[in-house]
C-alpha cells in the first residue's frame, strides 16, 4: 500500500538500489576463471572448439559457463544445432572480458620477465613439417641448458602469441599483430623433386617448366597458396595430377612412392635419400620469421631458446636455401 503511494523518483531510486545490490552479490560469487571459458566459447561458438583451446572436456566448458550464468543471473548463450549463439549480453561484455584477459596476461608476462634462471618450459610453435628441422637440432640446446625444456607445438594452425597460446613461433605466414617482435631468420627455397625410380623412368622436364606428359603430386585447396602449389598450378598444363595432399608430409610421401614429381621446400626434400632434384634453381621461396612478445623476450629461458634458434638457422642456412646437396 505504501509502495503505491510513494513518489515515482523514490520508487525508481529503490529499484536502482535493488539492482545494484544484485550486481554486487553476483560479482562476489563470479569465479573469474570462468571468464576464460566464456571467451573460448565466444571465439569458437561450440563447446568442442572451446574445449580444444582450453585443453579440457566439453562438459567442463558447459558446466563453467552455466556457473557463470548462474552467478550473473543472466543467459549468455542459446544452444542451436549449429552450436552456441551468444546473447546480446554476452556480445556486450565480451570486449570487457577481453580487456581483463589482456591485463592478466600482461601481469603474468611482467612477473615472468623477472625470472633470470635459464630453466623451465618454453613453448615453441611451428608448422608440422618445419618442426622436424628444429627437433633434430634441439639436442645441442639440451647440452647447453639441460634445465630448459622446449615444448614443440607442431601444427599448421597459427597459435596466438599475444594471448599466451605459445611463447615463441617460427612462422612463414605474415604476422600482423603490432605488439609482437618479428625477426627474419632466413629464406626457405622450394625446388622440384621426384623419386629415384620416377626420375629414372621418366627423366626430368626440359625445360623445367614444361610438364607435359608428366605426373604431378599436387596440393589441395588447404595449401593452395604455398610456393609449390602456386608454381605447379602455373606450369601444369599438359600434366596429369596423380595425387593431391592437404599437408606437406602427404605430398612428400606420395612423391617418395613414385606417384609423380612435385615442388617441396629444400629443408624437407633434401634430407630424403629416395628423392632427386629435378630443378637446379629455386622455383619459389618463403621467409622464415621468429615471433615473440617483447615481455617474454626478456625471460632468461626464452632468451636462451631465441639465441639458439637464431644461431642454428644462420649456421644451417645452406640447408634452408637448398645448397646442402
CSV table of N, CA, C and O in Angstrom, one decimal, residues 173-264:
chain,number,residue,atom,x,y,z
A,173,UNK,N,54.1,-17.5,-42.4
A,173,UNK,CA,53.0,-16.6,-42.7
A,173,UNK,C,53.3,-15.2,-42.1
A,173,UNK,O,54.0,-15.1,-41.1
A,174,UNK,N,52.7,-14.2,-42.7
A,174,UNK,CA,52.9,-12.8,-42.2
A,174,UNK,C,52.3,-12.6,-40.8
A,174,UNK,O,51.2,-13.1,-40.6
A,175,UNK,N,53.0,-11.9,-39.9
A,175,UNK,CA,52.4,-11.6,-38.6
A,175,UNK,C,52.0,-10.1,-38.6
A,175,UNK,O,52.8,-9.2,-38.9
A,176,UNK,N,50.7,-9.9,-38.4
A,176,UNK,CA,50.2,-8.6,-38.5
A,176,UNK,C,50.0,-7.9,-37.1
A,176,UNK,O,49.7,-6.7,-37.1
A,177,UNK,N,50.1,-8.6,-36.0
A,177,UNK,CA,49.9,-8.0,-34.7
A,177,UNK,C,51.1,-7.1,-34.4
A,177,UNK,O,52.2,-7.4,-34.5
A,178,UNK,N,50.7,-5.8,-34.1
A,178,UNK,CA,51.8,-4.8,-34.0
A,178,UNK,C,52.5,-4.8,-32.6
A,178,UNK,O,53.6,-4.2,-32.5
A,179,UNK,N,52.0,-5.5,-31.6
A,179,UNK,CA,52.6,-5.6,-30.3
A,179,UNK,C,53.6,-6.7,-30.2
A,179,UNK,O,54.1,-7.0,-29.1
A,180,UNK,N,53.9,-7.4,-31.3
A,180,UNK,CA,54.8,-8.6,-31.2
A,180,UNK,C,56.2,-8.2,-31.9
A,180,UNK,O,56.2,-7.4,-32.8
A,181,UNK,N,57.2,-8.8,-31.5
A,181,UNK,CA,58.5,-8.7,-32.1
A,181,UNK,C,58.7,-9.7,-33.2
A,181,UNK,O,58.6,-10.9,-32.9
A,182,UNK,N,59.0,-9.3,-34.4
A,182,UNK,CA,59.2,-10.3,-35.5
A,182,UNK,C,60.6,-10.1,-36.0
A,182,UNK,O,61.0,-9.0,-36.4
A,183,UNK,N,61.3,-11.2,-36.1
A,183,UNK,CA,62.7,-11.2,-36.6
A,183,UNK,C,62.9,-12.2,-37.7
A,183,UNK,O,62.6,-13.4,-37.6
A,184,UNK,N,63.3,-11.7,-38.8
A,184,UNK,CA,63.6,-12.5,-40.0
A,184,UNK,C,64.8,-13.4,-39.8
A,184,UNK,O,65.9,-12.9,-39.5
A,185,UNK,N,64.6,-14.7,-40.0
A,185,UNK,CA,65.7,-15.6,-39.8
A,185,UNK,C,66.4,-16.1,-41.1
A,185,UNK,O,67.5,-16.5,-41.1
A,186,UNK,N,65.6,-16.1,-42.2
A,186,UNK,CA,66.2,-16.6,-43.4
A,186,UNK,C,65.1,-16.9,-44.4
A,186,UNK,O,63.9,-16.7,-44.2
A,187,UNK,N,65.6,-17.4,-45.6
A,187,UNK,CA,64.7,-17.8,-46.7
A,187,UNK,C,64.7,-19.3,-46.9
A,187,UNK,O,65.8,-19.9,-46.9
A,188,UNK,N,63.6,-19.9,-47.0
A,188,UNK,CA,63.5,-21.3,-47.3
A,188,UNK,C,63.1,-21.4,-48.8
A,188,UNK,O,62.0,-20.9,-49.2
A,189,UNK,N,63.9,-22.1,-49.6
A,189,UNK,CA,63.6,-22.2,-51.0
A,189,UNK,C,62.9,-23.5,-51.3
A,189,UNK,O,63.1,-24.5,-50.6
A,190,UNK,N,62.2,-23.5,-52.4
A,190,UNK,CA,61.4,-24.7,-52.9
A,190,UNK,C,62.0,-25.1,-54.3
A,190,UNK,O,62.2,-24.2,-55.1
A,191,UNK,N,62.2,-26.4,-54.5
A,191,UNK,CA,62.6,-26.9,-55.8
A,191,UNK,C,61.8,-28.1,-56.2
A,191,UNK,O,61.1,-28.7,-55.4
A,192,UNK,N,62.1,-28.6,-57.4
A,192,UNK,CA,61.3,-29.8,-57.9
A,192,UNK,C,62.0,-31.1,-57.5
A,192,UNK,O,63.3,-31.2,-57.6
A,193,UNK,N,61.2,-32.0,-57.1
A,193,UNK,CA,61.7,-33.4,-56.7
A,193,UNK,C,60.9,-34.5,-57.3
A,193,UNK,O,59.7,-34.3,-57.7
A,194,UNK,N,61.5,-35.6,-57.4
A,194,UNK,CA,60.8,-36.9,-57.8
A,194,UNK,C,61.6,-38.0,-57.2
A,194,UNK,O,62.7,-37.9,-56.7
A,195,UNK,N,60.9,-39.2,-57.1
A,195,UNK,CA,61.6,-40.3,-56.5
A,195,UNK,C,62.7,-40.8,-57.5
A,195,UNK,O,62.6,-40.5,-58.7
A,196,UNK,N,63.7,-41.5,-57.0
A,196,UNK,CA,64.7,-42.0,-57.9
A,196,UNK,C,64.2,-42.9,-59.0
A,196,UNK,O,64.6,-42.9,-60.2
A,197,UNK,N,63.1,-43.7,-58.7
A,197,UNK,CA,62.5,-44.6,-59.7
A,197,UNK,C,61.8,-43.8,-60.7
A,197,UNK,O,61.9,-44.1,-61.9
A,198,UNK,N,61.0,-42.8,-60.3
A,198,UNK,CA,60.3,-41.9,-61.3
A,198,UNK,C,61.3,-41.2,-62.2
A,198,UNK,O,61.1,-41.2,-63.4
A,199,UNK,N,62.3,-40.6,-61.6
A,199,UNK,CA,63.3,-39.9,-62.4
A,199,UNK,C,64.0,-40.8,-63.4
A,199,UNK,O,64.3,-40.4,-64.6
A,200,UNK,N,64.3,-42.1,-63.0
A,200,UNK,CA,65.0,-43.0,-63.9
A,200,UNK,C,64.1,-43.4,-65.1
A,200,UNK,O,64.5,-43.6,-66.2
A,201,UNK,N,62.7,-43.5,-64.8
A,201,UNK,CA,61.8,-43.9,-65.8
A,201,UNK,C,61.4,-42.8,-66.7
A,201,UNK,O,61.3,-43.0,-67.9
A,202,UNK,N,61.1,-41.6,-66.1
A,202,UNK,CA,60.5,-40.5,-66.9
A,202,UNK,C,61.5,-39.4,-67.2
A,202,UNK,O,61.2,-38.5,-68.1
A,203,UNK,N,62.6,-39.3,-66.4
A,203,UNK,CA,63.5,-38.2,-66.6
A,203,UNK,C,63.0,-36.9,-66.1
A,203,UNK,O,61.9,-36.8,-65.5
A,204,UNK,N,63.8,-35.8,-66.2
A,204,UNK,CA,63.4,-34.5,-65.7
A,204,UNK,C,62.8,-33.7,-66.8
A,204,UNK,O,63.1,-33.9,-68.0
A,205,UNK,N,61.8,-32.8,-66.5
A,205,UNK,CA,61.2,-31.9,-67.5
A,205,UNK,C,62.3,-31.1,-68.2
A,205,UNK,O,63.2,-30.6,-67.5
A,206,UNK,N,62.2,-30.8,-69.4
A,206,UNK,CA,63.2,-30.0,-70.1
A,206,UNK,C,62.4,-29.2,-71.2
A,206,UNK,O,61.9,-29.8,-72.2
A,207,UNK,N,62.3,-27.9,-71.0
A,207,UNK,CA,62.8,-27.1,-69.9
A,207,UNK,C,62.0,-27.5,-68.6
A,207,UNK,O,61.0,-28.2,-68.7
A,208,UNK,N,62.4,-26.9,-67.5
A,208,UNK,CA,61.9,-27.3,-66.2
A,208,UNK,C,60.4,-27.0,-66.1
A,208,UNK,O,59.7,-27.7,-65.4
A,209,UNK,N,59.9,-25.9,-66.8
A,209,UNK,CA,58.5,-25.5,-66.7
A,209,UNK,C,57.6,-26.2,-67.7
A,209,UNK,O,56.5,-25.8,-67.8
A,210,UNK,N,58.2,-27.2,-68.5
A,210,UNK,CA,57.4,-27.9,-69.4
A,210,UNK,C,57.0,-29.3,-68.8
A,210,UNK,O,57.8,-30.2,-68.9
A,211,UNK,N,55.9,-29.4,-68.2
A,211,UNK,CA,55.5,-30.6,-67.5
A,211,UNK,C,54.6,-31.5,-68.4
A,211,UNK,O,54.0,-32.5,-67.8
A,212,UNK,N,54.5,-31.3,-69.6
A,212,UNK,CA,53.6,-32.1,-70.5
A,212,UNK,C,54.1,-33.6,-70.4
A,212,UNK,O,55.3,-33.8,-70.6
A,213,UNK,N,53.1,-34.5,-70.2
A,213,UNK,CA,53.4,-35.9,-70.2
A,213,UNK,C,53.9,-36.4,-68.8
A,213,UNK,O,54.0,-37.6,-68.7
A,214,UNK,N,54.0,-35.5,-67.9
A,214,UNK,CA,54.5,-35.9,-66.5
A,214,UNK,C,53.3,-36.1,-65.6
A,214,UNK,O,52.2,-35.5,-65.8
A,215,UNK,N,53.5,-36.9,-64.5
A,215,UNK,CA,52.5,-37.0,-63.4
A,215,UNK,C,52.9,-36.0,-62.3
A,215,UNK,O,54.1,-35.8,-62.0
A,216,UNK,N,51.9,-35.4,-61.7
A,216,UNK,CA,52.2,-34.4,-60.7
A,216,UNK,C,51.6,-34.8,-59.4
A,216,UNK,O,50.5,-35.4,-59.3
A,217,UNK,N,52.4,-34.6,-58.3
A,217,UNK,CA,51.9,-34.8,-57.0
A,217,UNK,C,51.5,-33.3,-56.5
A,217,UNK,O,52.5,-32.5,-56.3
A,218,UNK,N,50.3,-33.0,-56.4
A,218,UNK,CA,49.8,-31.7,-56.2
A,218,UNK,C,49.3,-31.4,-54.8
A,218,UNK,O,49.4,-32.3,-53.9
A,219,UNK,N,48.8,-30.2,-54.6
A,219,UNK,CA,48.3,-29.8,-53.3
A,219,UNK,C,46.8,-29.5,-53.4
A,219,UNK,O,46.3,-29.0,-54.4
A,220,UNK,N,46.1,-29.7,-52.3
A,220,UNK,CA,44.7,-29.4,-52.4
A,220,UNK,C,44.5,-28.0,-51.9
A,220,UNK,O,45.4,-27.2,-51.7
A,221,UNK,N,43.2,-27.6,-51.8
A,221,UNK,CA,42.9,-26.1,-51.5
A,221,UNK,C,43.5,-25.6,-50.2
A,221,UNK,O,43.7,-24.4,-50.1
A,222,UNK,N,43.6,-26.5,-49.3
A,222,UNK,CA,44.1,-26.1,-48.0
A,222,UNK,C,45.6,-25.5,-48.1
A,222,UNK,O,46.0,-24.7,-47.2
A,223,UNK,N,46.3,-25.9,-49.1
A,223,UNK,CA,47.7,-25.5,-49.3
A,223,UNK,C,47.8,-24.8,-50.6
A,223,UNK,O,48.9,-24.7,-51.2
A,224,UNK,N,46.8,-24.1,-51.1
A,224,UNK,CA,46.8,-23.6,-52.4
A,224,UNK,C,47.8,-22.4,-52.6
A,224,UNK,O,48.2,-22.0,-53.7
A,225,UNK,N,48.2,-21.8,-51.5
A,225,UNK,CA,49.0,-20.6,-51.5
A,225,UNK,C,50.5,-20.8,-51.3
A,225,UNK,O,51.3,-19.9,-51.3
A,226,UNK,N,50.9,-22.1,-51.0
A,226,UNK,CA,52.3,-22.3,-50.7
A,226,UNK,C,53.0,-22.3,-52.1
A,226,UNK,O,52.4,-22.5,-53.1
A,227,UNK,N,54.3,-22.0,-52.1
A,227,UNK,CA,55.1,-21.8,-53.3
A,227,UNK,C,55.0,-23.0,-54.3
A,227,UNK,O,54.9,-22.9,-55.5
A,228,UNK,N,55.0,-24.3,-53.7
A,228,UNK,CA,54.9,-25.4,-54.5
A,228,UNK,C,53.6,-25.5,-55.3
A,228,UNK,O,53.6,-25.9,-56.5
A,229,UNK,N,52.5,-25.2,-54.6
A,229,UNK,CA,51.2,-25.3,-55.2
A,229,UNK,C,51.0,-24.2,-56.3
A,229,UNK,O,50.5,-24.5,-57.4
A,230,UNK,N,51.5,-23.0,-56.0
A,230,UNK,CA,51.3,-21.9,-57.0
A,230,UNK,C,52.2,-22.2,-58.2
A,230,UNK,O,51.7,-21.9,-59.4
A,231,UNK,N,53.4,-22.7,-58.1
A,231,UNK,CA,54.2,-23.0,-59.2
A,231,UNK,C,53.6,-24.1,-60.1
A,231,UNK,O,53.6,-24.0,-61.3
A,232,UNK,N,53.2,-25.2,-59.5
A,232,UNK,CA,52.6,-26.3,-60.2
A,232,UNK,C,51.3,-25.8,-60.9
A,232,UNK,O,51.0,-26.3,-62.1
A,233,UNK,N,50.5,-25.0,-60.3
A,233,UNK,CA,49.3,-24.5,-60.9
A,233,UNK,C,49.6,-23.7,-62.1
A,233,UNK,O,48.8,-23.7,-63.1
A,234,UNK,N,50.7,-22.9,-62.1
A,234,UNK,CA,51.0,-22.0,-63.2
A,234,UNK,C,51.7,-22.8,-64.3
A,234,UNK,O,51.7,-22.3,-65.5
A,235,UNK,N,52.3,-23.9,-64.1
A,235,UNK,CA,53.0,-24.6,-65.1
A,235,UNK,C,52.5,-26.1,-65.4
A,235,UNK,O,53.3,-26.9,-66.0
A,236,UNK,N,51.3,-26.4,-64.9
A,236,UNK,CA,50.9,-27.8,-65.0
A,236,UNK,C,50.1,-28.1,-66.3
A,236,UNK,O,49.6,-29.3,-66.3
A,237,UNK,N,50.0,-27.3,-67.2
A,237,UNK,CA,49.3,-27.6,-68.5
A,237,UNK,C,49.9,-28.8,-69.2
A,237,UNK,O,51.1,-28.9,-69.3
A,238,UNK,N,49.1,-29.8,-69.5
A,238,UNK,CA,49.5,-31.0,-70.2
A,238,UNK,C,50.0,-32.1,-69.3
A,238,UNK,O,50.3,-33.2,-69.7
A,239,UNK,N,50.0,-31.8,-68.0
A,239,UNK,CA,50.5,-32.8,-67.0
A,239,UNK,C,49.2,-33.5,-66.4
A,239,UNK,O,48.1,-33.0,-66.4
A,240,UNK,N,49.4,-34.7,-65.8
A,240,UNK,CA,48.4,-35.4,-65.1
A,240,UNK,C,48.6,-35.3,-63.6
A,240,UNK,O,49.6,-35.7,-63.1
A,241,UNK,N,47.5,-34.8,-62.9
A,241,UNK,CA,47.6,-34.8,-61.5
A,241,UNK,C,47.3,-36.2,-60.9
A,241,UNK,O,46.1,-36.7,-61.0
A,242,UNK,N,48.3,-36.8,-60.4
A,242,UNK,CA,48.1,-38.2,-59.9
A,242,UNK,C,47.7,-38.2,-58.4
A,242,UNK,O,47.2,-39.3,-57.9
A,243,UNK,N,47.9,-37.1,-57.7
A,243,UNK,CA,47.6,-37.1,-56.3
A,243,UNK,C,47.6,-35.7,-55.8
A,243,UNK,O,48.3,-34.8,-56.3
A,244,UNK,N,46.7,-35.5,-54.8
A,244,UNK,CA,46.7,-34.2,-54.1
A,244,UNK,C,46.7,-34.4,-52.6
A,244,UNK,O,46.0,-35.3,-52.1
A,245,UNK,N,47.5,-33.6,-51.9
A,245,UNK,CA,47.6,-33.8,-50.5
A,245,UNK,C,47.3,-32.5,-49.7
A,245,UNK,O,47.5,-31.4,-50.3
A,246,UNK,N,46.7,-32.6,-48.5
A,246,UNK,CA,46.4,-31.5,-47.7
A,246,UNK,C,47.5,-31.1,-46.7
A,246,UNK,O,47.2,-30.4,-45.8
A,247,UNK,N,48.6,-31.8,-46.8
A,247,UNK,CA,49.8,-31.5,-45.9
A,247,UNK,C,51.1,-31.8,-46.7
A,247,UNK,O,51.1,-32.6,-47.7
A,248,UNK,N,52.1,-31.1,-46.3
A,248,UNK,CA,53.4,-31.3,-47.0
A,248,UNK,C,53.9,-32.7,-46.8
A,248,UNK,O,54.5,-33.3,-47.6
A,249,UNK,N,53.6,-33.2,-45.6
A,249,UNK,CA,54.0,-34.6,-45.3
A,249,UNK,C,53.4,-35.6,-46.3
A,249,UNK,O,54.0,-36.5,-46.8
A,250,UNK,N,52.1,-35.4,-46.6
A,250,UNK,CA,51.4,-36.3,-47.5
A,250,UNK,C,51.9,-36.1,-48.9
A,250,UNK,O,52.1,-37.1,-49.6
A,251,UNK,N,52.2,-34.9,-49.3
A,251,UNK,CA,52.8,-34.7,-50.7
A,251,UNK,C,54.2,-35.4,-50.7
A,251,UNK,O,54.6,-36.0,-51.7
A,252,UNK,N,55.0,-35.2,-49.7
A,252,UNK,CA,56.3,-35.9,-49.6
A,252,UNK,C,56.2,-37.4,-49.8
A,252,UNK,O,56.9,-38.0,-50.6
A,253,UNK,N,55.3,-38.0,-49.0
A,253,UNK,CA,55.2,-39.4,-49.0
A,253,UNK,C,54.7,-40.0,-50.4
A,253,UNK,O,55.2,-41.0,-50.9
A,254,UNK,N,53.8,-39.2,-51.0
A,254,UNK,CA,53.3,-39.6,-52.3
A,254,UNK,C,54.4,-39.5,-53.4
A,254,UNK,O,54.6,-40.4,-54.3
A,255,UNK,N,55.3,-38.5,-53.2
A,255,UNK,CA,56.4,-38.3,-54.2
A,255,UNK,C,57.4,-39.4,-53.9
A,255,UNK,O,58.0,-40.0,-54.9
A,256,UNK,N,57.7,-39.8,-52.7
A,256,UNK,CA,58.6,-40.9,-52.4
A,256,UNK,C,58.1,-42.2,-53.0
A,256,UNK,O,58.9,-43.0,-53.4
A,257,UNK,N,56.8,-42.3,-53.0
A,257,UNK,CA,56.2,-43.6,-53.5
A,257,UNK,C,56.3,-43.7,-55.0
A,257,UNK,O,55.9,-44.7,-55.6
A,258,UNK,N,56.7,-42.6,-55.7
A,258,UNK,CA,56.8,-42.6,-57.1
A,258,UNK,C,55.6,-42.2,-57.9
A,258,UNK,O,55.5,-42.5,-59.1
A,259,UNK,N,54.7,-41.5,-57.3
A,259,UNK,CA,53.4,-41.1,-57.9
A,259,UNK,C,53.6,-40.0,-58.9
A,259,UNK,O,52.7,-39.7,-59.8
A,260,UNK,N,54.7,-39.2,-58.8
A,260,UNK,CA,54.9,-38.1,-59.7
A,260,UNK,C,55.9,-37.2,-59.2
A,260,UNK,O,56.6,-37.4,-58.1
A,261,UNK,N,56.1,-36.1,-59.9
A,261,UNK,CA,57.1,-35.0,-59.4
A,261,UNK,C,56.3,-34.0,-58.7
A,261,UNK,O,55.1,-33.8,-58.8
A,262,UNK,N,57.0,-33.2,-57.9
A,262,UNK,CA,56.4,-32.1,-57.1
A,262,UNK,C,57.4,-31.0,-56.8
A,262,UNK,O,58.6,-31.2,-57.2
A,263,UNK,N,56.9,-30.0,-56.1
A,263,UNK,CA,57.8,-28.9,-55.7
A,263,UNK,C,57.7,-28.8,-54.1
A,263,UNK,O,56.6,-28.6,-53.6
A,264,UNK,N,58.8,-29.0,-53.4
A,264,UNK,CA,58.9,-29.0,-52.0
A,264,UNK,C,59.9,-28.0,-51.4
A,264,UNK,O,60.9,-27.7,-52.2
